[in-house]
Tab-separated table of C-alpha atoms in Angstrom:
chain	number	residue	atom	x	y	z
A	1	MET	CA	50.762	43.311	13.109
A	2	THR	CA	47.056	44.144	13.127
A	3	PRO	CA	46.328	47.883	12.908
A	4	GLU	CA	44.534	49.615	15.783
A	5	PHE	CA	41.477	50.255	13.606
A	6	SER	CA	41.067	47.282	11.290
A	7	ARG	CA	37.924	46.745	9.207
A	8	PRO	CA	38.822	44.110	6.611
A	9	GLU	CA	36.476	43.494	3.704
A	10	ARG	CA	37.073	40.064	2.199
A	11	LEU	CA	37.757	40.141	-1.528
A	12	ASP	CA	35.264	37.356	-2.236
A	13	THR	CA	32.438	39.536	-0.856
A	14	ILE	CA	33.136	42.477	-3.178
A	15	GLY	CA	31.315	42.403	-6.500
A	16	GLU	CA	30.999	44.679	-9.514
A	17	ARG	CA	28.054	46.585	-8.014
A	18	ASP	CA	28.518	49.356	-5.475
A	19	ARG	CA	28.188	48.241	-1.876
A	20	SER	CA	28.005	50.675	1.026
A	21	VAL	CA	30.172	50.120	4.104
A	22	THR	CA	29.890	52.356	7.181
A	23	PHE	CA	31.706	51.933	10.490
A	24	ALA	CA	32.998	53.831	13.526
A	25	ALA	CA	35.938	53.376	15.867
A	26	THR	CA	35.341	52.086	19.367
A	27	PRO	CA	36.629	54.044	22.390
A	28	GLU	CA	39.575	51.625	22.717
A	29	GLU	CA	40.448	51.960	19.004
A	30	ARG	CA	40.261	55.759	19.268
A	31	ARG	CA	42.563	55.700	22.316
A	32	LYS	CA	45.113	53.571	20.446
A	33	LEU	CA	44.931	55.791	17.344
A	34	ALA	CA	45.524	58.902	19.477
A	35	ALA	CA	48.659	57.262	20.865
A	36	ARG	CA	49.796	56.200	17.365
A	37	PHE	CA	49.367	59.715	15.962
A	38	ALA	CA	50.746	61.442	19.093
A	39	ILE	CA	47.646	63.561	19.662
A	40	LEU	CA	45.649	64.105	22.853
A	41	SER	CA	42.504	62.248	21.780
A	42	VAL	CA	40.345	60.987	18.967
A	43	ASP	CA	36.812	61.706	20.152
A	44	LEU	CA	35.069	60.448	17.005
A	45	LEU	CA	36.153	58.533	13.919
A	46	GLU	CA	33.636	57.373	11.337
A	47	ALA	CA	34.001	56.223	7.773
A	48	HIS	CA	31.584	55.660	4.935
A	49	PHE	CA	32.782	53.894	1.793
A	50	THR	CA	31.231	52.669	-1.408
A	51	ILE	CA	33.247	49.704	-2.663
A	52	ARG	CA	33.175	47.665	-5.833
A	53	ARG	CA	35.392	45.521	-8.004
A	54	ASP	CA	36.552	46.729	-11.417
A	55	THR	CA	39.034	45.447	-13.992
A	56	SER	CA	42.082	46.826	-12.185
A	57	GLY	CA	41.221	46.053	-8.555
A	58	ILE	CA	38.911	47.194	-5.783
A	59	VAL	CA	37.673	50.800	-5.831
A	60	ALA	CA	36.754	52.419	-2.515
A	61	LYS	CA	35.362	55.949	-2.393
A	62	GLY	CA	33.841	57.804	0.501
A	63	HIS	CA	34.418	60.105	3.462
A	64	VAL	CA	36.225	59.958	6.774
A	65	THR	CA	34.968	62.225	9.544
A	66	ALA	CA	36.610	62.740	12.901
A	67	LYS	CA	36.831	64.974	15.931
A	68	VAL	CA	40.279	65.122	17.466
A	69	VAL	CA	42.115	67.070	20.144
A	70	GLN	CA	45.695	68.070	19.381
A	71	ALA	CA	48.171	70.007	21.506
A	72	CYS	CA	49.154	73.467	20.295
A	73	SER	CA	52.700	73.143	18.933
A	74	VAL	CA	53.731	76.243	20.908
A	75	THR	CA	51.753	76.294	24.174
A	76	ASP	CA	50.560	72.670	24.487
A	77	GLU	CA	46.994	73.959	24.964
A	78	PRO	CA	44.373	71.462	23.738
A	79	LEU	CA	42.886	72.353	20.345
A	80	THR	CA	39.790	70.667	18.961
A	81	ALA	CA	39.717	69.977	15.233
A	82	THR	CA	37.040	68.540	12.971
A	83	ILE	CA	38.119	66.397	10.025
A	84	ASP	CA	35.950	65.711	6.970
A	85	GLU	CA	38.054	64.177	4.227
A	86	PRO	CA	37.058	62.577	0.944
A	87	VAL	CA	38.738	59.250	0.161
A	88	ALA	CA	39.296	57.667	-3.246
A	89	LEU	CA	41.405	54.504	-3.325
A	90	ARG	CA	42.168	51.650	-5.681
A	91	PHE	CA	43.371	48.436	-4.045
A	92	VAL	CA	45.446	46.350	-6.481
A	93	ASP	CA	46.920	42.827	-6.381
A	94	ASP	CA	50.248	43.440	-8.089
A	95	PHE	CA	51.360	46.824	-6.752
A	96	GLY	CA	54.927	46.511	-8.087
A	97	ALA	CA	53.913	45.572	-11.636
A	98	VAL	CA	53.754	49.174	-12.845
A	99	ASP	CA	57.057	50.321	-14.369
A	100	GLY	CA	58.027	53.742	-15.662
A	101	GLU	CA	55.875	56.821	-15.658
A	102	ILE	CA	52.137	56.797	-15.146
A	103	GLU	CA	49.900	59.411	-16.712
A	104	LEU	CA	47.418	60.570	-14.055
A	105	SER	CA	43.984	61.783	-15.020
A	106	ASP	CA	41.707	64.002	-12.964
A	107	ASP	CA	39.847	60.942	-11.695
A	108	ALA	CA	43.016	59.045	-10.670
A	109	LEU	CA	42.797	57.178	-7.383
A	110	ASP	CA	45.499	56.610	-4.773
A	111	THR	CA	46.747	53.056	-5.204
A	112	VAL	CA	47.117	50.686	-2.251
A	113	PRO	CA	48.398	47.093	-2.385
A	114	ILE	CA	46.045	44.282	-1.434
A	115	ASP	CA	47.492	42.370	1.502
A	116	GLY	CA	46.102	38.860	1.781
A	117	GLY	CA	42.486	38.101	0.955
A	118	ALA	CA	40.989	41.417	2.087
A	119	VAL	CA	41.188	45.189	1.860
A	120	ASP	CA	41.400	47.001	5.195
A	121	LEU	CA	39.070	49.987	5.047
A	122	GLY	CA	39.693	50.766	8.721
A	123	GLU	CA	43.410	51.250	8.146
A	124	ALA	CA	42.596	53.333	5.057
A	125	ALA	CA	40.379	55.549	7.261
A	126	ALA	CA	43.104	55.806	9.925
A	127	GLU	CA	45.716	56.814	7.348
A	128	THR	CA	43.315	59.383	5.905
A	129	LEU	CA	42.882	60.844	9.388
A	130	ALA	CA	46.653	60.965	9.915
A	131	LEU	CA	47.191	62.835	6.647
A	132	ALA	CA	44.445	65.338	7.508
A	133	LEU	CA	45.920	66.305	10.884
A	134	ASP	CA	47.606	69.699	11.152
A	135	PRO	CA	51.304	68.884	11.736
A	136	PHE	CA	51.894	72.159	13.626
A	137	PRO	CA	48.597	73.272	15.160
A	138	ARG	CA	48.633	76.720	16.743
A	139	GLY	CA	46.139	78.018	19.253
A	140	PRO	CA	45.008	81.584	19.901
A	141	ASN	CA	47.787	82.171	22.470
A	142	ALA	CA	50.643	80.881	20.296
A	143	ALA	CA	51.689	84.246	18.829
A	144	ALA	CA	51.847	85.905	22.262
A	145	ALA	CA	53.846	82.986	23.698
A	146	LEU	CA	56.324	83.164	20.824
A	147	ARG	CA	56.688	86.937	21.224
A	148	ALA	CA	57.273	86.527	24.977
A	149	ALA	CA	59.991	83.975	24.200
A	150	GLY	CA	61.706	86.430	21.840
A	151	VAL	CA	60.681	84.751	18.606
A	152	ILE	CA	59.825	87.293	15.908
A	153	SER	CA	57.192	86.806	13.224
A	154	GLU	CA	58.007	86.434	9.546
A	155	ASP	CA	56.750	89.990	8.989
A	156	GLU	CA	59.236	91.345	11.541
A	157	TYR	CA	62.208	89.418	10.162
A	158	GLN	CA	65.025	91.583	8.813
A	159	PRO	CA	68.011	89.820	7.273
A	160	VAL	CA	71.310	90.588	8.950
A	161	ASN	CA	74.401	90.392	6.808
A	162	ALA	CA	77.226	92.561	5.548
A	163	PHE	CA	74.979	94.220	2.940
A	164	SER	CA	71.765	94.649	4.980
A	165	GLY	CA	72.223	98.412	5.556
A	166	LEU	CA	74.049	99.208	2.336
A	167	LYS	CA	71.061	100.599	0.443
A	168	ALA	CA	70.198	103.065	3.235
A	169	LYS	CA	73.837	104.196	3.494
A	170	LEU	CA	74.095	104.717	-0.272
A	171	GLU	CA	70.860	106.693	-0.394
A	172	GLY	CA	72.042	108.882	2.533
A	173	LYS	CA	75.257	109.878	0.735
A	174	GLY	CA	73.212	111.086	-2.291
């Protein structure tokens, strides 16, 4: 199945020197991504990568920027969010060849398997967007709506159990 936002870069076009790749999602691609990620809309999605081949695969580094509208997880009010995420990936041929533990350095890259004769930078950008989304966005009216529904905040929570008032009772008997 072809992803909603596919931008394949053929392996035979990627050399050992850095090459810049910039692209943006079309309105139709943004509509499909919004449906895939269950958000109200993707108003902008752009990606800029620098790609090159090295001894262990294809290295892609860059940024994904987006403007999205999500529904508040409490009130369903639309909330606009701006995404600006760095991306650092290594596409490798034999993803399953690594056994045991791997020592990660500070400059370690997320590893992605190469599928066919290309790396899909569009899908990498879409997955970066998905990971950057707030899973439980809350708008300015969320706290009031929760209070009105009888939901207390973490600060107001008082555990209720057989021992919850014991300390006060013991101190009162002094």
